[in-house]
PDB file of C-alpha atoms in Angstrom:
ATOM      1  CA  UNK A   1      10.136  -2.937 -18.032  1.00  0.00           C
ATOM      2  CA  UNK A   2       6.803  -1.077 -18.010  1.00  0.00           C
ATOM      3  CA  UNK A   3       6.305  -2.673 -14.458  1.00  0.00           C
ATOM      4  CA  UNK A   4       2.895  -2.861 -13.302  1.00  0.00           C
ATOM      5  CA  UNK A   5       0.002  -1.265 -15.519  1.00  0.00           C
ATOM      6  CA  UNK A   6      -3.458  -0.356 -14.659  1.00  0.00           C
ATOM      7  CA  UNK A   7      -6.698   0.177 -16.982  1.00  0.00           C
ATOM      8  CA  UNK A   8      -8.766   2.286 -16.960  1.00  0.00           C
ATOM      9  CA  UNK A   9      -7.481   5.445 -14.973  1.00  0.00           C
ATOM     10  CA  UNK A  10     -10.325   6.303 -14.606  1.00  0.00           C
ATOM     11  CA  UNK A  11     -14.415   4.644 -14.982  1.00  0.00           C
ATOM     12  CA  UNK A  12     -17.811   5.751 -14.028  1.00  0.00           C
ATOM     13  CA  UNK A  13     -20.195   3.360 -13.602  1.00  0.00           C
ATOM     14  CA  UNK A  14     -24.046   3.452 -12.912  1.00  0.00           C
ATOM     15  CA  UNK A  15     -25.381   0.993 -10.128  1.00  0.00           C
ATOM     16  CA  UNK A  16     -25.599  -2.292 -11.497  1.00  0.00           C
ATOM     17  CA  UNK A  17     -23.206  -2.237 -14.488  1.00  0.00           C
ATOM     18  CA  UNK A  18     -20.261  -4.111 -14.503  1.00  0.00           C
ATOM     19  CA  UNK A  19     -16.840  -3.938 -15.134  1.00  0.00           C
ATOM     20  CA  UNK A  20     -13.272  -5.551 -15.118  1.00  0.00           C
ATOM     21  CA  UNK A  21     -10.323  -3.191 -14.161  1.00  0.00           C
ATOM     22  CA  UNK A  22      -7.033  -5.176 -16.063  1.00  0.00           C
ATOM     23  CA  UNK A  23      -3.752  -4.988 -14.350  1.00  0.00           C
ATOM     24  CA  UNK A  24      -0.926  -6.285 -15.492  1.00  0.00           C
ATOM     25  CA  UNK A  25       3.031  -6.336 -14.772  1.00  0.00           C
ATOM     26  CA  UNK A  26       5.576  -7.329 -16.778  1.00  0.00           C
ATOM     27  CA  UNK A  27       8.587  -8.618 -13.880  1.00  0.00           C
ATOM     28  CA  UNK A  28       7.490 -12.232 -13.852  1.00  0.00           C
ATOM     29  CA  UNK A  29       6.536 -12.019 -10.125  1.00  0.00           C
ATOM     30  CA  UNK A  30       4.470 -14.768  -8.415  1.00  0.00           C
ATOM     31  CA  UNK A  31       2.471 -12.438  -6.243  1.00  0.00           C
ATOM     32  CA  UNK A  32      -0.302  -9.988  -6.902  1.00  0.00           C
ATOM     33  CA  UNK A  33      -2.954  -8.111  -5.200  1.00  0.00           C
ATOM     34  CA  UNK A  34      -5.541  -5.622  -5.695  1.00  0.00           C
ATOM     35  CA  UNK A  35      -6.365  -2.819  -2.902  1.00  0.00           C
ATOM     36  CA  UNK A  36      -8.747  -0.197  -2.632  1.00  0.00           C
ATOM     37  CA  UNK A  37      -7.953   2.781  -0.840  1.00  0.00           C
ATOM     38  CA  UNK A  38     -10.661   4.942   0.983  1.00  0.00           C
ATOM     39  CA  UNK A  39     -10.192   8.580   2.714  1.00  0.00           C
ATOM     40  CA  UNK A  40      -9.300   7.571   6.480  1.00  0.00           C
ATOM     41  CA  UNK A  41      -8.911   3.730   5.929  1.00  0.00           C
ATOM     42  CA  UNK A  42      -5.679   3.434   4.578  1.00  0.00           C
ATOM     43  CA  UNK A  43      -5.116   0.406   1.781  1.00  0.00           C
ATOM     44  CA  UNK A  44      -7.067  -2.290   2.275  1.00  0.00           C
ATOM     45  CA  UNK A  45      -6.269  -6.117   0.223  1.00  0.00           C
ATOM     46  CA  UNK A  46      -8.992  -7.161  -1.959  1.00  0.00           C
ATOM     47  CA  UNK A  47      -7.862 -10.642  -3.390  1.00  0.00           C
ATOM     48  CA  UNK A  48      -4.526 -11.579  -3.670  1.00  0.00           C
ATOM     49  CA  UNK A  49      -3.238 -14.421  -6.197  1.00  0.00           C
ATOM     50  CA  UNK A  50       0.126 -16.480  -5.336  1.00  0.00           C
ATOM     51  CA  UNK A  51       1.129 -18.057  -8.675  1.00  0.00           C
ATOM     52  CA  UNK A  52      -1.337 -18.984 -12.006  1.00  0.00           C
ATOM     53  CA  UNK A  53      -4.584 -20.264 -10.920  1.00  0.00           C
ATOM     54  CA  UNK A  54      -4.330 -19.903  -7.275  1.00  0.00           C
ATOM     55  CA  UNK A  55      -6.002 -16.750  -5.580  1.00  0.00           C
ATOM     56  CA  UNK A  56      -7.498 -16.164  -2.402  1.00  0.00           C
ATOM     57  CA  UNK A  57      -9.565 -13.547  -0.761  1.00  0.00           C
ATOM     58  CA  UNK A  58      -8.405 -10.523   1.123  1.00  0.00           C
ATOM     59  CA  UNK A  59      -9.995  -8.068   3.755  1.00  0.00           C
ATOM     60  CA  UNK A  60     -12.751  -7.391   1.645  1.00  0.00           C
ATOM     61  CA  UNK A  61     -13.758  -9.723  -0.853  1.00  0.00           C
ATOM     62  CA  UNK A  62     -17.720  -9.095  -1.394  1.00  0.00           C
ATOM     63  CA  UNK A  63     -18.580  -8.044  -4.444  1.00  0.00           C
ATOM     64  CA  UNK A  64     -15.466  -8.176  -6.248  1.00  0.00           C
ATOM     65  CA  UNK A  65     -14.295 -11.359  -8.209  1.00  0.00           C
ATOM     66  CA  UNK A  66     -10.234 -11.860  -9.419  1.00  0.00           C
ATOM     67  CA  UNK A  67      -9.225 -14.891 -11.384  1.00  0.00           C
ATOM     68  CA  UNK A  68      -5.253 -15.389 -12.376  1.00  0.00           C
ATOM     69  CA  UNK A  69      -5.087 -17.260 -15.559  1.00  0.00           C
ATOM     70  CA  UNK A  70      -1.243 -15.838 -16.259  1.00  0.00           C
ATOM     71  CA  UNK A  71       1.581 -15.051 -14.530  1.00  0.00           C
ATOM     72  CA  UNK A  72       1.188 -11.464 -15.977  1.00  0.00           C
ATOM     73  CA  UNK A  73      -2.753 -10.619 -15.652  1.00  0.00           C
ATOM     74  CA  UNK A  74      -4.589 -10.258 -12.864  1.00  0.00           C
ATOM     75  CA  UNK A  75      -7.929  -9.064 -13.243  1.00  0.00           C
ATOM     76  CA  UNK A  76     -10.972  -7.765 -11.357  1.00  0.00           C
ATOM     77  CA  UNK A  77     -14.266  -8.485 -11.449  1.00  0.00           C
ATOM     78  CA  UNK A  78     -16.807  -5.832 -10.308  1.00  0.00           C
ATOM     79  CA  UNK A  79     -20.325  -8.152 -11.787  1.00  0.00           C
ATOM     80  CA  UNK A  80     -22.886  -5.557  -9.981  1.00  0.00           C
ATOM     81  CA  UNK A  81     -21.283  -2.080  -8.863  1.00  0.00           C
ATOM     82  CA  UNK A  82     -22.772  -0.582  -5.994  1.00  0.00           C
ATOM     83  CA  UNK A  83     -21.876   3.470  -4.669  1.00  0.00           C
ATOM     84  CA  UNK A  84     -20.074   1.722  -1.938  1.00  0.00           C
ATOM     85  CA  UNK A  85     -17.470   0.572  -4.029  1.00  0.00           C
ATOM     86  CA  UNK A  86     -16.135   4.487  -5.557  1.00  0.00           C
ATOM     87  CA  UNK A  87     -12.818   4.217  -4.485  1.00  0.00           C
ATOM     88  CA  UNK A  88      -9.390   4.371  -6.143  1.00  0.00           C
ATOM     89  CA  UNK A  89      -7.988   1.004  -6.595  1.00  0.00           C
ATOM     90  CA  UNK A  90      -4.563  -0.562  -6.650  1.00  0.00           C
ATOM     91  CA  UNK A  91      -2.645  -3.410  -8.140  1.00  0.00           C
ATOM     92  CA  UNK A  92       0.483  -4.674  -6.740  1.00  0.00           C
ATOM     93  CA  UNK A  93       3.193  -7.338  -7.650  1.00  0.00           C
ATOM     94  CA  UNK A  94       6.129  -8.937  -5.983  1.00  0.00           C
ATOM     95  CA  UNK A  95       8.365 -11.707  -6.436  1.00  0.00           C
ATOM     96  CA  UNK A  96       8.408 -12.747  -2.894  1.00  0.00           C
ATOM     97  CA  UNK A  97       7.210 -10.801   0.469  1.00  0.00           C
ATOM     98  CA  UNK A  98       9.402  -8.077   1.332  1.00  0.00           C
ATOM     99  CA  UNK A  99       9.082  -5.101  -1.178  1.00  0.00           C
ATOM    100  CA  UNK A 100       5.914  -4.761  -3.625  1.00  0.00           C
ATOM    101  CA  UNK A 101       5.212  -2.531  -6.986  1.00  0.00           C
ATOM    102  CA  UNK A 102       2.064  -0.984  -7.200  1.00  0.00           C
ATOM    103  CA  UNK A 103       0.450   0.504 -10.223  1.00  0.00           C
ATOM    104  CA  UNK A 104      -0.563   3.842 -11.134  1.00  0.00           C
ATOM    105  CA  UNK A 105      -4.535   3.188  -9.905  1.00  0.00           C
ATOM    106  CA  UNK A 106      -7.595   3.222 -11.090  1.00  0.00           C
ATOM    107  CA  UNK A 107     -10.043   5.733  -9.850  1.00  0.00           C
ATOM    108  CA  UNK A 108     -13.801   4.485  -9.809  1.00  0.00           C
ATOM    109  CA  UNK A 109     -16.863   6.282  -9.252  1.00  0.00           C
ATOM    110  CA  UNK A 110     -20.157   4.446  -9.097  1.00  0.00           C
ATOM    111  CA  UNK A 111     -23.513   6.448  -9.459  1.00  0.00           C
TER     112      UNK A 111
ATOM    113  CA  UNK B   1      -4.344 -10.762  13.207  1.00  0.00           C
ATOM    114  CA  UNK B   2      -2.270  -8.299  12.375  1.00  0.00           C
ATOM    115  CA  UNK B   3      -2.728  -4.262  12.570  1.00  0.00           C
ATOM    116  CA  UNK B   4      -0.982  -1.249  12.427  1.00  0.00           C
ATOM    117  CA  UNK B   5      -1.788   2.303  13.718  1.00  0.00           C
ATOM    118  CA  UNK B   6      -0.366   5.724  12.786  1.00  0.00           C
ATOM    119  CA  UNK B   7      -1.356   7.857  15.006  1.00  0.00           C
ATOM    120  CA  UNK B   8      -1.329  10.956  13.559  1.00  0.00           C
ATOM    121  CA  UNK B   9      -3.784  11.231  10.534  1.00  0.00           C
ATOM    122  CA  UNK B  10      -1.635  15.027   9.623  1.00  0.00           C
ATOM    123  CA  UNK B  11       1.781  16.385  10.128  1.00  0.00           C
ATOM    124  CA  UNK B  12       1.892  19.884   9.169  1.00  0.00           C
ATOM    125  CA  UNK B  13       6.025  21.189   9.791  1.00  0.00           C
ATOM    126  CA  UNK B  14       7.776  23.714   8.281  1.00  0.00           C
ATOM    127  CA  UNK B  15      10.449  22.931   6.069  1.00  0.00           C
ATOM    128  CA  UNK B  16      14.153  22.344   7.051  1.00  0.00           C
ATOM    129  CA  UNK B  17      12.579  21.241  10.308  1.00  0.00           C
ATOM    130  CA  UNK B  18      12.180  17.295  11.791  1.00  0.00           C
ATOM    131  CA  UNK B  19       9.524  15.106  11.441  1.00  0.00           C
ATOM    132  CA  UNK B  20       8.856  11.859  13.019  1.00  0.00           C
ATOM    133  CA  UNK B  21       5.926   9.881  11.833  1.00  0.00           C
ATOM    134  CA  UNK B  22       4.773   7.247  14.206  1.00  0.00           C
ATOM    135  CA  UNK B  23       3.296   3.759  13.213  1.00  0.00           C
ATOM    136  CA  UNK B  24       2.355   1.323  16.190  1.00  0.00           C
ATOM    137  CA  UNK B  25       1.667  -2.535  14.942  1.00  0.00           C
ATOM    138  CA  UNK B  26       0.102  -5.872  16.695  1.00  0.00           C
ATOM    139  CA  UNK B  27       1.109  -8.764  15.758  1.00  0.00           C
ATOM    140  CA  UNK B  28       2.127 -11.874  17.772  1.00  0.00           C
ATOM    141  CA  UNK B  29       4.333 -13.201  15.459  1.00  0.00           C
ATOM    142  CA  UNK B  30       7.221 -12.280  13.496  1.00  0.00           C
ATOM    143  CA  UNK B  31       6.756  -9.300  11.152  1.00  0.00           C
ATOM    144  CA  UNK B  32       8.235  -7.429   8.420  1.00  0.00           C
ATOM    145  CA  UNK B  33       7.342  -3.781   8.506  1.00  0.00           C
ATOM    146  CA  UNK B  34       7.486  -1.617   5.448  1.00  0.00           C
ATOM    147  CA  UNK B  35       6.858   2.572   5.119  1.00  0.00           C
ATOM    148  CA  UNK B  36       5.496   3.720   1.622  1.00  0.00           C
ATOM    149  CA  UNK B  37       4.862   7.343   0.462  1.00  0.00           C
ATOM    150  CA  UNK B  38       2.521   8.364  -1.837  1.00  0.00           C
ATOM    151  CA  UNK B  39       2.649  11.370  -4.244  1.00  0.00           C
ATOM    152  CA  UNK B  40      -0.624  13.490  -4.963  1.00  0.00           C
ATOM    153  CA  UNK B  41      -2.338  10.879  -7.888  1.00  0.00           C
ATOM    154  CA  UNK B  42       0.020   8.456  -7.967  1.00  0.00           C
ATOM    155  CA  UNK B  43       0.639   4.856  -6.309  1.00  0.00           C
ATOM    156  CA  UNK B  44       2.931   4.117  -3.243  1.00  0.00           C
ATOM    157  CA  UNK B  45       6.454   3.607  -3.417  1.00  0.00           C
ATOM    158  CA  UNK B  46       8.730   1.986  -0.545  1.00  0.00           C
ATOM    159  CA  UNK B  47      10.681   4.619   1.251  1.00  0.00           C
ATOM    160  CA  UNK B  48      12.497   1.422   3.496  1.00  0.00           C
ATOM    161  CA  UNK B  49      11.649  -1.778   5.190  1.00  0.00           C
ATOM    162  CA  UNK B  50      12.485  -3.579   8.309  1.00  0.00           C
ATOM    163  CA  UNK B  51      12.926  -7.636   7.574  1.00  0.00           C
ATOM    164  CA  UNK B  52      15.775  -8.449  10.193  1.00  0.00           C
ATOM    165  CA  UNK B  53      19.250  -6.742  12.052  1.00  0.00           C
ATOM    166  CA  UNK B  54      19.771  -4.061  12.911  1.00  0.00           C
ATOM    167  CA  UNK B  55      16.849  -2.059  13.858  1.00  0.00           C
ATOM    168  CA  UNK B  56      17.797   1.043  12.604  1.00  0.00           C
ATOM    169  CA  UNK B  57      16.977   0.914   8.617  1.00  0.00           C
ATOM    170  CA  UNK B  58      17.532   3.840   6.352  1.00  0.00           C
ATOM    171  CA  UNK B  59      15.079   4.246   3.177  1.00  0.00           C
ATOM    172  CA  UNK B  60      15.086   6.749   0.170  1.00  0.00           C
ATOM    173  CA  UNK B  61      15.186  10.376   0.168  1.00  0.00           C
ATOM    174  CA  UNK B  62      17.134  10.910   3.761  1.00  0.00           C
ATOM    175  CA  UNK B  63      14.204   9.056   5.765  1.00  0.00           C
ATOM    176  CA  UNK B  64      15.196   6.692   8.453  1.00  0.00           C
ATOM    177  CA  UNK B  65      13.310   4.506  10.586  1.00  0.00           C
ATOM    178  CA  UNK B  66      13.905   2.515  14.016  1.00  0.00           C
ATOM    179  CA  UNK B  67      12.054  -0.764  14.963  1.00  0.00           C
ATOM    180  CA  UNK B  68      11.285  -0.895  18.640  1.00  0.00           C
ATOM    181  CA  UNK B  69       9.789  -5.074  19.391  1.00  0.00           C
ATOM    182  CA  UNK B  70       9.306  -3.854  23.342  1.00  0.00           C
ATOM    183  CA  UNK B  71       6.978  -0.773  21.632  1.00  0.00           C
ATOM    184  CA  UNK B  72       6.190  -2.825  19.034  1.00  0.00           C
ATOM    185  CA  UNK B  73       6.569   0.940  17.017  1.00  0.00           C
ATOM    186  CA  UNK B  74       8.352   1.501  13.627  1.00  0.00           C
ATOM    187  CA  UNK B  75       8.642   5.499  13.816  1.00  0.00           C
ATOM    188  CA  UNK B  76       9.502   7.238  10.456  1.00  0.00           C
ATOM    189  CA  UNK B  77      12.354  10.101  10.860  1.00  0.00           C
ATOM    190  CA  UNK B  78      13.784  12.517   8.983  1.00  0.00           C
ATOM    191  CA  UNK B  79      15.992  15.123  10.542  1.00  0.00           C
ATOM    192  CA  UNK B  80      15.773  18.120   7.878  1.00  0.00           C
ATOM    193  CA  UNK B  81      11.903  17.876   5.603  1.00  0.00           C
ATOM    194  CA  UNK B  82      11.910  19.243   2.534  1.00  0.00           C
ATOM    195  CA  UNK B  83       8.633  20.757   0.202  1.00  0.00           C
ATOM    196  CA  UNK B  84       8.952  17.472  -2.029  1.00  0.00           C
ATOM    197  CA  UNK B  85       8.193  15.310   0.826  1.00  0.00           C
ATOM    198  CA  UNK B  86       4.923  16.521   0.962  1.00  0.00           C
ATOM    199  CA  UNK B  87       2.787  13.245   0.863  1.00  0.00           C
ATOM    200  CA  UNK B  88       0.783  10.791   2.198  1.00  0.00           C
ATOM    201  CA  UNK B  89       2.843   7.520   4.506  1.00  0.00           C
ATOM    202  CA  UNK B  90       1.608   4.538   4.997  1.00  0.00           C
ATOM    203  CA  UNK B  91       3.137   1.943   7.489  1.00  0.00           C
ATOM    204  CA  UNK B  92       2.566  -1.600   6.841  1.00  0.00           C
ATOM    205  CA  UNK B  93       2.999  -4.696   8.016  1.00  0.00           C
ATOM    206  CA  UNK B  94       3.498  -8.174   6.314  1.00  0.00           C
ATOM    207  CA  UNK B  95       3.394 -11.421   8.713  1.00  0.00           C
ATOM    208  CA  UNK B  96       4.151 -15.214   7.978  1.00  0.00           C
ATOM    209  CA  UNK B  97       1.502 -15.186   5.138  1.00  0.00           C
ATOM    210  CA  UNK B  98       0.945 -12.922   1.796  1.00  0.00           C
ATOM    211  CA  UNK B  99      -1.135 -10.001   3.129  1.00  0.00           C
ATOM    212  CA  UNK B 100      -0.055  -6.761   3.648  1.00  0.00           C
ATOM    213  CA  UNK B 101      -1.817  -4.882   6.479  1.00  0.00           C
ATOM    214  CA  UNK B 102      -1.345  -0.961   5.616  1.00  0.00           C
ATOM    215  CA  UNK B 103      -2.033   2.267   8.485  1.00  0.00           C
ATOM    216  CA  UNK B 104      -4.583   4.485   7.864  1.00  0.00           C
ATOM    217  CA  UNK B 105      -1.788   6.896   6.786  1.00  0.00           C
ATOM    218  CA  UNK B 106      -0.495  10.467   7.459  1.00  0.00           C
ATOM    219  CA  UNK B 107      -0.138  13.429   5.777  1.00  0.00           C
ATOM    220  CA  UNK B 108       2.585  15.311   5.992  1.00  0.00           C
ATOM    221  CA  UNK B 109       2.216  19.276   4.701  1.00  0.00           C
ATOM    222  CA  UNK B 110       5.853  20.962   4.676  1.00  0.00           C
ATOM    223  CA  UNK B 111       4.927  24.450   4.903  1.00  0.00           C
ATOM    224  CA  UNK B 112       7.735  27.128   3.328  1.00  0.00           C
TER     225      UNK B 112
END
């Protein structure tokens, strides 16, 4: 199992471009999430996604868009980046609540 | 809601020394509580969780931790550090629904 995958490693984006950061896992789990993780603040959830087709939003939602059209993609949606949202960001899967995977991350810087 | 502190944003110790951690959370329901370390560029992985029993859990790499409801505290311990545990931990917490609430985290140096 390759587990959970993250691309790109690594983006830099001007203000206003967008972008889709792919993550993927390969366990067949029902849950996934996406975090971003700032100096000082810890991980905090983005959107989360229970099953195909069903998502919901996290801590902070605005400006970020997921959709879950698979079991094994979970995608999100930066439509207008702003400096605000540099951070490093991380997908995670689990079959049910009590341990999760996380990917390698994606590290973002917006200009 | 739910929330969890670590109170300590740095640990430096020296190695073959103790270390304890600590990681307050609020919640006024029933939780699970989690502890995940994080290598320099690379994503967390679960060092040991706390779902139910006994309150003393043991995790990975010789780290224990004890859940304490009165102190509502899940304190990370391990009795002899070693250079490879420097890191970043993150306490979390996990409540009736699907979202994990993580700490702010702490770094812990292990100086030769």
């Amino acid at each position: 199992n390759a587990g959970v995958t993250q691309t790109p490693k690594f983006q830099v984006l001007k203000t206003g471009q967008s972008m889709t950061l792919q993550c993927a896992q390969d366990m067949n789990h029902e849950y996934m999430s996406w975090y971003r993780q700032d100096p000082g603040m810890g991980l905090r959830l983005i959107h989360y996604s229970v099953g195909a087709g069903i998502t919901d939003q996290g801590e902070v939602p605005n400006g970020y868009n997921v959709s879950r059209s698979t079991t094994e993609d979970f995608p999100l949606r930066l439509l207008s980046a702003a400096p605000s949202q540099t951070s490093v960001y991380f997908c995670a899967s689990s079959q049910d609540r009590r341990k999760q995977y996380f990917g390698p991350g994606t590290r973002l810087t917006v200009l | 809601a739910q929330s969890v502190t670590q109170l300590d944003s740095q640990v430096p110790v020296f190695e073959e020394a103790p270390v304890e951690l600590r990681c307050n959370y609020s919640s006024s329901v029933s939780v699970y509580l989690f502890w995940y370390v994080q290598y320099p560029n690379q994503g967390l992985q679960l060092l040991l969780k706390y779902l139910s029993g006994s309150t003393l859990v043991k995790g990975i790499n010789g780290f224990e931790a004890e859940f304490n409801k009165s102190q509502t505290s899940f304190h990370l311990r391990k009795p002899s550090v070693h250079i490879s545990d420097t890191a970043e931990y993150f306490c979390a917490v996990i409540n009736t629904g699907n979202q994990f609430y993580f700490g702010t985290g702490t770094s812990l140096t292990v100086i030769p």
